[in-house]
PDB file of C-alpha atoms in Angstrom:
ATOM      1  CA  UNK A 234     -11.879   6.720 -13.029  1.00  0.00           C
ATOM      2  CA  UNK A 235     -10.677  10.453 -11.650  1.00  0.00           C
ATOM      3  CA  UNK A 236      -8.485  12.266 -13.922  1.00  0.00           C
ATOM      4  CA  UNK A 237      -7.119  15.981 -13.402  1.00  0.00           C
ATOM      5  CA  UNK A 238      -6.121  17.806 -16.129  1.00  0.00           C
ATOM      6  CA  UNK A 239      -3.492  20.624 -16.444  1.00  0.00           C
ATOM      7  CA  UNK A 240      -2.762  21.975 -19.607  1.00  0.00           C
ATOM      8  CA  UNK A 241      -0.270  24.272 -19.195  1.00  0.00           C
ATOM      9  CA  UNK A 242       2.799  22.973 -18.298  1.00  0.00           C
ATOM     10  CA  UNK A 243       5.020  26.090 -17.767  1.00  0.00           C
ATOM     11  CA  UNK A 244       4.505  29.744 -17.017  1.00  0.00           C
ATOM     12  CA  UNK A 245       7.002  32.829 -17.255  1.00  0.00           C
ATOM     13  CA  UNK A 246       6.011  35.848 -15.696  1.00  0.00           C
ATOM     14  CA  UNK A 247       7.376  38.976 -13.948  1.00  0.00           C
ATOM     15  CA  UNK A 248       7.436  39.906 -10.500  1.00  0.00           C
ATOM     16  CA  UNK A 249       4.229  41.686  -9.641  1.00  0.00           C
ATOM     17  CA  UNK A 250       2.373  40.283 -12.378  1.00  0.00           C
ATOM     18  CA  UNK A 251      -1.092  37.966 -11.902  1.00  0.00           C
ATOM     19  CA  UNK A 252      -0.333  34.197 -12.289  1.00  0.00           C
ATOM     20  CA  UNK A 253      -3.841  32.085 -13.365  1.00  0.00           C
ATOM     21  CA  UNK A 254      -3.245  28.021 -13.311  1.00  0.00           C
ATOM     22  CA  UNK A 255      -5.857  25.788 -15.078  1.00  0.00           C
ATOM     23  CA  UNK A 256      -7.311  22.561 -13.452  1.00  0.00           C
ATOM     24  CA  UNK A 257      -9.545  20.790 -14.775  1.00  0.00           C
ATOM     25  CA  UNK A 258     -10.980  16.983 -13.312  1.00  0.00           C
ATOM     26  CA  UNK A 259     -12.939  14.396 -14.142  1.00  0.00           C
ATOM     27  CA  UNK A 260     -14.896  12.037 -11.960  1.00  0.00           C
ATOM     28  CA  UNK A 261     -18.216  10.191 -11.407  1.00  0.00           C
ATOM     29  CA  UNK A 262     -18.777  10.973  -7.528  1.00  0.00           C
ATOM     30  CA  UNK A 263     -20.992  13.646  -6.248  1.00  0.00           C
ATOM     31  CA  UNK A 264     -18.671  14.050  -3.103  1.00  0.00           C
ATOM     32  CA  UNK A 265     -14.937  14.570  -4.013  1.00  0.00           C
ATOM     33  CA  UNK A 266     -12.193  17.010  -2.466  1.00  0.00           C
ATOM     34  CA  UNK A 267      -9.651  19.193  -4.541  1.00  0.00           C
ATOM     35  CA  UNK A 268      -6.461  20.016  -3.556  1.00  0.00           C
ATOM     36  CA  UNK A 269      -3.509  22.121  -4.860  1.00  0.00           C
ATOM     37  CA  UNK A 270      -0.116  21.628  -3.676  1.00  0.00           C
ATOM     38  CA  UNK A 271       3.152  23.472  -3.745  1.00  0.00           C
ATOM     39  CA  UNK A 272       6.550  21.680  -5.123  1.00  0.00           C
ATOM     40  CA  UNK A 273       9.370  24.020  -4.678  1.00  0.00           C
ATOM     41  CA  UNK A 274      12.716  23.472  -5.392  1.00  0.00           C
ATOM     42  CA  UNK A 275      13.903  21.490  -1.989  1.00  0.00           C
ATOM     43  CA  UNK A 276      11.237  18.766  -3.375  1.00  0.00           C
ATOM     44  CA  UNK A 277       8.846  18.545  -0.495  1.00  0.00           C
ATOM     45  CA  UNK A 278       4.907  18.976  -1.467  1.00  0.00           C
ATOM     46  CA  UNK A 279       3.066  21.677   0.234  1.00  0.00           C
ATOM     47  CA  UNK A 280       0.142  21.575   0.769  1.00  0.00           C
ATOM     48  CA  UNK A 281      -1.932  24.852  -0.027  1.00  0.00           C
ATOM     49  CA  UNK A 282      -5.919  23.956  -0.068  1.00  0.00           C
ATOM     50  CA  UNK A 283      -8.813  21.788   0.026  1.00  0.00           C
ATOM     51  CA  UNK A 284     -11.967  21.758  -1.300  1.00  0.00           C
ATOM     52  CA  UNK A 285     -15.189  19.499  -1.195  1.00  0.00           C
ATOM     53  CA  UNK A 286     -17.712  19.242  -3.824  1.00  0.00           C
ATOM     54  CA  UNK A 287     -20.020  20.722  -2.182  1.00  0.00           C
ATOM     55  CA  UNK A 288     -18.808  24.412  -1.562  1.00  0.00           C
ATOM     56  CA  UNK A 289     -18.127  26.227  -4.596  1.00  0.00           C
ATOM     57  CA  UNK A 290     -17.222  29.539  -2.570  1.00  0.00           C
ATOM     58  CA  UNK A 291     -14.299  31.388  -3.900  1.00  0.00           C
ATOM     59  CA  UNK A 292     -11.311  31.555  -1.111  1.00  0.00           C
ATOM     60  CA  UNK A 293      -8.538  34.659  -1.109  1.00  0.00           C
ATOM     61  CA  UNK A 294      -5.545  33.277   1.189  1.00  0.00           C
ATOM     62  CA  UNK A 295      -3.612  36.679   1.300  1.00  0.00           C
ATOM     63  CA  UNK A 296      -1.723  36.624  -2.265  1.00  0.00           C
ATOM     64  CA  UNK A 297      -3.794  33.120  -3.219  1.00  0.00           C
ATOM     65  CA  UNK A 298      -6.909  32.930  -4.308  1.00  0.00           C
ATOM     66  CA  UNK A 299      -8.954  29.921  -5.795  1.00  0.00           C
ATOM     67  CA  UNK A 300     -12.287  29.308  -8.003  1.00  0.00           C
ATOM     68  CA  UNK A 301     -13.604  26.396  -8.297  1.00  0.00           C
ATOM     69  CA  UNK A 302     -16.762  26.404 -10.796  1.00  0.00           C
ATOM     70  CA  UNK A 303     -18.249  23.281 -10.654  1.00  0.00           C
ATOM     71  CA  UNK A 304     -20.252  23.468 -13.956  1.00  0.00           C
ATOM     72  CA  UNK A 305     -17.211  23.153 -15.692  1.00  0.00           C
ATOM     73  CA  UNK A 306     -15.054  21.344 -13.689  1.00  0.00           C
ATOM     74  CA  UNK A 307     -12.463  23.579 -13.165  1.00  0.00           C
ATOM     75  CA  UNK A 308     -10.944  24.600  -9.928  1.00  0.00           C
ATOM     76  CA  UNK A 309      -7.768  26.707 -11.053  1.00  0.00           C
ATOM     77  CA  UNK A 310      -5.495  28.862  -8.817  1.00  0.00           C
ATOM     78  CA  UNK A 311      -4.576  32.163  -8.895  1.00  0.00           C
ATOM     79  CA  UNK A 312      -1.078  34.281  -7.284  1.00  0.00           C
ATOM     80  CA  UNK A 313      -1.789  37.762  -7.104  1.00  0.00           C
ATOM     81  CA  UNK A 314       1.282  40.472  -7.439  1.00  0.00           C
ATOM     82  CA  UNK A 315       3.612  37.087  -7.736  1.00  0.00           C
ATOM     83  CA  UNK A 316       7.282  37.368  -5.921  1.00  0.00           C
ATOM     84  CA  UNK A 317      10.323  35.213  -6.661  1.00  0.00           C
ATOM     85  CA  UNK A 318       9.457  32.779  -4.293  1.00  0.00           C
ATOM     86  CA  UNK A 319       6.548  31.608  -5.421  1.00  0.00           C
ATOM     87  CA  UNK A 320       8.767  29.833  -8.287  1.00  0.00           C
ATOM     88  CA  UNK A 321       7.698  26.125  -8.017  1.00  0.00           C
ATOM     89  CA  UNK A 322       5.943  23.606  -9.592  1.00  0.00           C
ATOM     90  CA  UNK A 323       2.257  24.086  -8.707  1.00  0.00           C
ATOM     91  CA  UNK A 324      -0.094  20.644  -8.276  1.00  0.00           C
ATOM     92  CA  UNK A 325      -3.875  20.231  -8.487  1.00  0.00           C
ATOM     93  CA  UNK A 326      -5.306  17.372  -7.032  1.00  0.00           C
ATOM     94  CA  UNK A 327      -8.655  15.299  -6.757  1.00  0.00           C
ATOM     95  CA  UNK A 328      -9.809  12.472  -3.544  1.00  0.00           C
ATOM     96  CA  UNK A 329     -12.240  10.477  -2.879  1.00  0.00           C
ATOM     97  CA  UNK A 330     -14.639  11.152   0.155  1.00  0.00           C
ATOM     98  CA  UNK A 331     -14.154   7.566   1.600  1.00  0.00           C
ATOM     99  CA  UNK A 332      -9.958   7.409   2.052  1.00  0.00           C
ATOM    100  CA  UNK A 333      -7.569  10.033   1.233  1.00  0.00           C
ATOM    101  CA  UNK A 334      -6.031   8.745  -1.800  1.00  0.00           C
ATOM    102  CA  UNK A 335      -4.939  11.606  -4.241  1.00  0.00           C
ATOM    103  CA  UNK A 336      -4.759  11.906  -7.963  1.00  0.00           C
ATOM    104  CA  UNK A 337      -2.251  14.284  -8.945  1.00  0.00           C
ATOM    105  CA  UNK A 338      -2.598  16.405 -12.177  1.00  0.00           C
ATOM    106  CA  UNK A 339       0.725  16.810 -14.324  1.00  0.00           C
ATOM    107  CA  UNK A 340       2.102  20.311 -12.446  1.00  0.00           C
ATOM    108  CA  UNK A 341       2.587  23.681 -13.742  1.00  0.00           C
ATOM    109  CA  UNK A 342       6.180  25.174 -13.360  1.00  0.00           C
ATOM    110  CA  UNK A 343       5.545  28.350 -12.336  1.00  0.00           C
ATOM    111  CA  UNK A 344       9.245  31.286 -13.182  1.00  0.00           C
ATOM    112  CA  UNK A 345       9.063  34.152 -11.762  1.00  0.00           C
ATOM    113  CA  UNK A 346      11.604  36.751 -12.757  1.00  0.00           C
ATOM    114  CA  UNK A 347      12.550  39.264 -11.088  1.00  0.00           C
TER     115      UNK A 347
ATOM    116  CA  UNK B 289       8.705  19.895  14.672  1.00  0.00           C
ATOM    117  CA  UNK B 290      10.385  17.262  12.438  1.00  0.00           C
ATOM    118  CA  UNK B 291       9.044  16.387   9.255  1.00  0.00           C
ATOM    119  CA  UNK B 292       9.111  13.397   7.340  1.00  0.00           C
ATOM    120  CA  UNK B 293      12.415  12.026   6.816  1.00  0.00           C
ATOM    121  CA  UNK B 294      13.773  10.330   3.900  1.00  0.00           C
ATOM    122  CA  UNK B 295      16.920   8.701   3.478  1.00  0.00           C
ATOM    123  CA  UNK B 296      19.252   8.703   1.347  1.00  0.00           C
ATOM    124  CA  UNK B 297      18.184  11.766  -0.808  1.00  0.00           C
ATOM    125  CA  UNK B 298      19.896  10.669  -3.655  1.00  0.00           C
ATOM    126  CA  UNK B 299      20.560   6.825  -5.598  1.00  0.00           C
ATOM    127  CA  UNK B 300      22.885   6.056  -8.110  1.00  0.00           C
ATOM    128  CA  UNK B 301      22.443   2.311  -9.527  1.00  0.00           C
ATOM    129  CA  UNK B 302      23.470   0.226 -12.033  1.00  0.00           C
ATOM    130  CA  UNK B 303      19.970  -2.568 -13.485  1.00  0.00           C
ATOM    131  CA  UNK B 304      19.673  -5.088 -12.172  1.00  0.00           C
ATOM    132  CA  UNK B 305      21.194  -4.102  -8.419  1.00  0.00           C
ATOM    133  CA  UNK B 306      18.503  -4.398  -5.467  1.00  0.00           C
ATOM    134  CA  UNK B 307      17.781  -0.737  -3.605  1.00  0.00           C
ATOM    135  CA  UNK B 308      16.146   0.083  -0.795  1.00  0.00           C
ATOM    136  CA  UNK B 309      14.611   3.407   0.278  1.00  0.00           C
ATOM    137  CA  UNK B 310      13.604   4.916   4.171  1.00  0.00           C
ATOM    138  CA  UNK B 311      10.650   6.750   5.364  1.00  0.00           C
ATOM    139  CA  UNK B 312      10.489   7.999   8.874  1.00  0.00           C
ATOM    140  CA  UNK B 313       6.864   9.670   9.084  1.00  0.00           C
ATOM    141  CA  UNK B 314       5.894  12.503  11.717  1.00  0.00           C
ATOM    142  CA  UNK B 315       5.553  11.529  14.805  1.00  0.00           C
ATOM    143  CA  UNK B 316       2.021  10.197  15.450  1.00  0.00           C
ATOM    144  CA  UNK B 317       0.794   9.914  11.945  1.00  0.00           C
ATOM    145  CA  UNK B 318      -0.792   6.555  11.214  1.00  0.00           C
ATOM    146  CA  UNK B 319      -1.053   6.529   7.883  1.00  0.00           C
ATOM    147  CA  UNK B 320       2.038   6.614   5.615  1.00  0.00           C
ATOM    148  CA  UNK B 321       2.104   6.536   1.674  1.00  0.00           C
ATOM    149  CA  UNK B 322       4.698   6.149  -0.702  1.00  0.00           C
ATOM    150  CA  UNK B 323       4.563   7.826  -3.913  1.00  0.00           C
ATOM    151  CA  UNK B 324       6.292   7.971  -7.424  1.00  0.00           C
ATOM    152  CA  UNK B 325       7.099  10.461  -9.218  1.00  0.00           C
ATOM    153  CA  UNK B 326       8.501  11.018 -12.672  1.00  0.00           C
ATOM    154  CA  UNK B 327       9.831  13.788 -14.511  1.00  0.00           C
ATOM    155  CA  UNK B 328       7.901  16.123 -15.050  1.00  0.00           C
ATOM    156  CA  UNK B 329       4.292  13.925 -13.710  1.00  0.00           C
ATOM    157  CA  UNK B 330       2.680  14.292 -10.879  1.00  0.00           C
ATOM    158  CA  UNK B 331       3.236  11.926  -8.315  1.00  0.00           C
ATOM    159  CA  UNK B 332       1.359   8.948  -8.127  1.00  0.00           C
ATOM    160  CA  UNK B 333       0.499   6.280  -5.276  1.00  0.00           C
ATOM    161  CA  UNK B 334       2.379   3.209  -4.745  1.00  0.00           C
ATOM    162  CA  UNK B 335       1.172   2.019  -1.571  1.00  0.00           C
ATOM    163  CA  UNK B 336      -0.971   3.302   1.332  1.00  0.00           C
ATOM    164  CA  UNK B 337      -0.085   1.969   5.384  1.00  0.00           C
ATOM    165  CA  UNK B 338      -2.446   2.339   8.101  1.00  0.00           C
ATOM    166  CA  UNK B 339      -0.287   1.612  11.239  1.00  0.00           C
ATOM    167  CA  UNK B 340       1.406  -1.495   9.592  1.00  0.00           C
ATOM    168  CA  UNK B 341      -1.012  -2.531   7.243  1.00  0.00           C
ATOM    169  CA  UNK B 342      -1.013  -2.021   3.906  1.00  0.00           C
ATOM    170  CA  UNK B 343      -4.344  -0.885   2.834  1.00  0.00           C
ATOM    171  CA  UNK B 344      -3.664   0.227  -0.482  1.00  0.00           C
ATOM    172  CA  UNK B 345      -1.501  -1.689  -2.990  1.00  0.00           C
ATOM    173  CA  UNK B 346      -3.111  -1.843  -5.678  1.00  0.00           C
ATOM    174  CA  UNK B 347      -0.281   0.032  -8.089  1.00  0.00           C
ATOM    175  CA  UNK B 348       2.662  -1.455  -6.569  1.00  0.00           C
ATOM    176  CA  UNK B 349       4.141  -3.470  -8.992  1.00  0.00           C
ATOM    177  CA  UNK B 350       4.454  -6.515  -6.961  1.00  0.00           C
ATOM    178  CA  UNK B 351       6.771  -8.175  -9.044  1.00  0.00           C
ATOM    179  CA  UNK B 352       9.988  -6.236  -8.107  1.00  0.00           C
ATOM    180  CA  UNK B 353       8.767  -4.048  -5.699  1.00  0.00           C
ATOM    181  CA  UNK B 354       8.024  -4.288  -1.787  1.00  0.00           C
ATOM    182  CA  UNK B 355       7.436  -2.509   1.091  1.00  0.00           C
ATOM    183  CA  UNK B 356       7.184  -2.733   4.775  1.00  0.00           C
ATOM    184  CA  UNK B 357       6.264  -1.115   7.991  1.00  0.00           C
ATOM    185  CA  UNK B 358       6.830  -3.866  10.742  1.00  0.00           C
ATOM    186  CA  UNK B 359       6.161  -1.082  13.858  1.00  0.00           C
ATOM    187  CA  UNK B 360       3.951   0.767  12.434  1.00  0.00           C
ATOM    188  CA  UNK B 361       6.229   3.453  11.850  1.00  0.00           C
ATOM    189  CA  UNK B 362       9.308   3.552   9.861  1.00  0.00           C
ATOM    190  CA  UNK B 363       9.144   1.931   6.480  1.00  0.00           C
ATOM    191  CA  UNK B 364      11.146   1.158   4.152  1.00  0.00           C
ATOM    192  CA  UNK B 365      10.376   0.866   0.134  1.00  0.00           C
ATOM    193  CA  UNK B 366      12.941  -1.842  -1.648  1.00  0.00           C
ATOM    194  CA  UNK B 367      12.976  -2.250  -5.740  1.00  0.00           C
ATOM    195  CA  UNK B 368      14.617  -5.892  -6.723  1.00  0.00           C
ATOM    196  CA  UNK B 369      15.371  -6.215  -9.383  1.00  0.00           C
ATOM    197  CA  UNK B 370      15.601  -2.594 -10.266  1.00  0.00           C
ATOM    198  CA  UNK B 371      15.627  -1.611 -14.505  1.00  0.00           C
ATOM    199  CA  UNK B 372      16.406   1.736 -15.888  1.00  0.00           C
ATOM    200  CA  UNK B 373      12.184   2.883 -16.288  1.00  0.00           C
ATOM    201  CA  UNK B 374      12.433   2.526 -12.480  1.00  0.00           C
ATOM    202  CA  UNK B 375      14.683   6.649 -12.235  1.00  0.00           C
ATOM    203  CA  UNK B 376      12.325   9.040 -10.787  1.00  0.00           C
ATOM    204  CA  UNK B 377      11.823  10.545  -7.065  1.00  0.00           C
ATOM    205  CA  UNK B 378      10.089   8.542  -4.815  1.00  0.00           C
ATOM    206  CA  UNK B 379       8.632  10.599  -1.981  1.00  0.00           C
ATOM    207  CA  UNK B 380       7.377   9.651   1.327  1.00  0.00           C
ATOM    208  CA  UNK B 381       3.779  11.314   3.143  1.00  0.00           C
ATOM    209  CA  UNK B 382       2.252  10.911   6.130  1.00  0.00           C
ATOM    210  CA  UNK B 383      -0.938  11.568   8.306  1.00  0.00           C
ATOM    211  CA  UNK B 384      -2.772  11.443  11.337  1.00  0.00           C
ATOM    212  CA  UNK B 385      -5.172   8.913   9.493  1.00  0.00           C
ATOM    213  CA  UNK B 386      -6.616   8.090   6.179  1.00  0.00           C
ATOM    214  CA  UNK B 387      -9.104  10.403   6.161  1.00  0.00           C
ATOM    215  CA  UNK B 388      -9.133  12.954   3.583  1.00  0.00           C
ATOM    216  CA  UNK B 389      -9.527  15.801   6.071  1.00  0.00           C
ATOM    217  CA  UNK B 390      -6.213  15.242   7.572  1.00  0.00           C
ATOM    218  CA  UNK B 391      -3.352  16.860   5.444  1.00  0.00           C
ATOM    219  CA  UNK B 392      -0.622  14.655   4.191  1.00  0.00           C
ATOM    220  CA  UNK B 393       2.752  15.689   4.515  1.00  0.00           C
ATOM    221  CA  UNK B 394       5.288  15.063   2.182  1.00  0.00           C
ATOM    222  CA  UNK B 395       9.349  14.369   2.539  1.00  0.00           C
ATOM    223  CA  UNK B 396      11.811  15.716   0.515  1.00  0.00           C
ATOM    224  CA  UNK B 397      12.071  12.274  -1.529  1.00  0.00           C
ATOM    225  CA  UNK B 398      14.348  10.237  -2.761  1.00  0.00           C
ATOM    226  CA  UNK B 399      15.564  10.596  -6.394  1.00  0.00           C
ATOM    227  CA  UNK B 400      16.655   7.171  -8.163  1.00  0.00           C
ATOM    228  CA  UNK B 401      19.138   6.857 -11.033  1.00  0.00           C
ATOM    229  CA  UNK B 402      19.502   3.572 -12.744  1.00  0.00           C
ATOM    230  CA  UNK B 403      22.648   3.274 -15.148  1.00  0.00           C
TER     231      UNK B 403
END
């Protein structure tokens, strides 16, 4: 069974500060995919990232960045000099290689004050 | 262009009372899922259509819930009986096809209150 773990379930911080969300998974396969996704407000998931298994390369998306350290099965998410809009609910997510069925972990709600 | 559409955006019900919900995907996607989410969870999958199959029901509780997708396109989510464990958002997604290299996009959901 695939679990994803995400043990903190809210975050205050101020504008410009660093924002670091946990993730953590389980699962049995060698070949999965990670995913975090975006939940403002309005309701509608964005998505943000994937990742498979198999490339454990850090990614920087402009203000985003992500590690993923497979040796601990973590893959956590981090917002760099955060803004007011990035105040959302924040999801990681695990898949399958064969279909694209997704395993959510419990958010983090992410406040970000100005 | 559009995204996925969900109608209405908000349900107010007393148990017991049969609902229905809509999903109109993006154009072109194949695959549709419903989802349900609960305060404060994640969401979690009810039911995955390719075109108008369902290939994926295996946590819809079949016993009050249903779902179609005669076209292949629209589809429409329907709770009958519904009881009050049933409030919580239930969003719509869609994708070109099931595979887990095509994004799914989500609708703005559909948030259920059962008096």
């Amino acid at each position: 069974a695939q679990k994803v773990t995400q043990a903190q379930t809210e975050i205050s911080v101020v504008e410009k500060e660093d924002v670091t969300l946990d993730c953590v998974y389980e699962t049995r396969d060698t070949t999965y995919y990670l995913f975090w996704y975006k939940q403002p407000p309005s309701g509608e998931l964005v998505f943000l990232i994937r990742r498979n298994s198999f490339d454990e390369q850090n990614e920087i998306s402009g203000r985003y960045s992500w590690n993923f350290q497979k040796s601990t099965s973590s893959f956590n998410f981090t917002i760099t000099a955060s803004q007011v809009v990035d105040s959302a609910v924040y999801f990681c997510a695990l898949a399958k290689a064969a279909g694209n069925k997704l395993t959510f972990g419990g958010g983090t709600r992410v406040l970000v004050k100005p | 262009e559009a995204g996925v559409v969900q109608s209405p955006r908000y349900k107010i019900i007393e148990k017991k009372q049969p609902v229905a919900f809509w999903c109109n995907p993006i154009s072109g996607h194949n695959t549709l899922y419903w989802y349900l989410q609960n305060l404060g969870q994640g969401p979690e999958l009810l039911i995955r259509y390719e075109n108008e199959e369902a290939v994926d029901d295996s946590q819809l509780p079949k016993d009050r819930f249903s779902a179609e997708r005669l076209k292949g396109v629209d589809s429409t989510l329907k709770i009958q009986p519904a009881e009050l464990g049933d409030s919580a958002v239930y969003l719509c997604a869609s994708s070109l096809d099931g595979s887990v290299y095509n994004e799914q996009f989500f609708g703005p959901g559909t948030r259920l209150t059962v008096l």
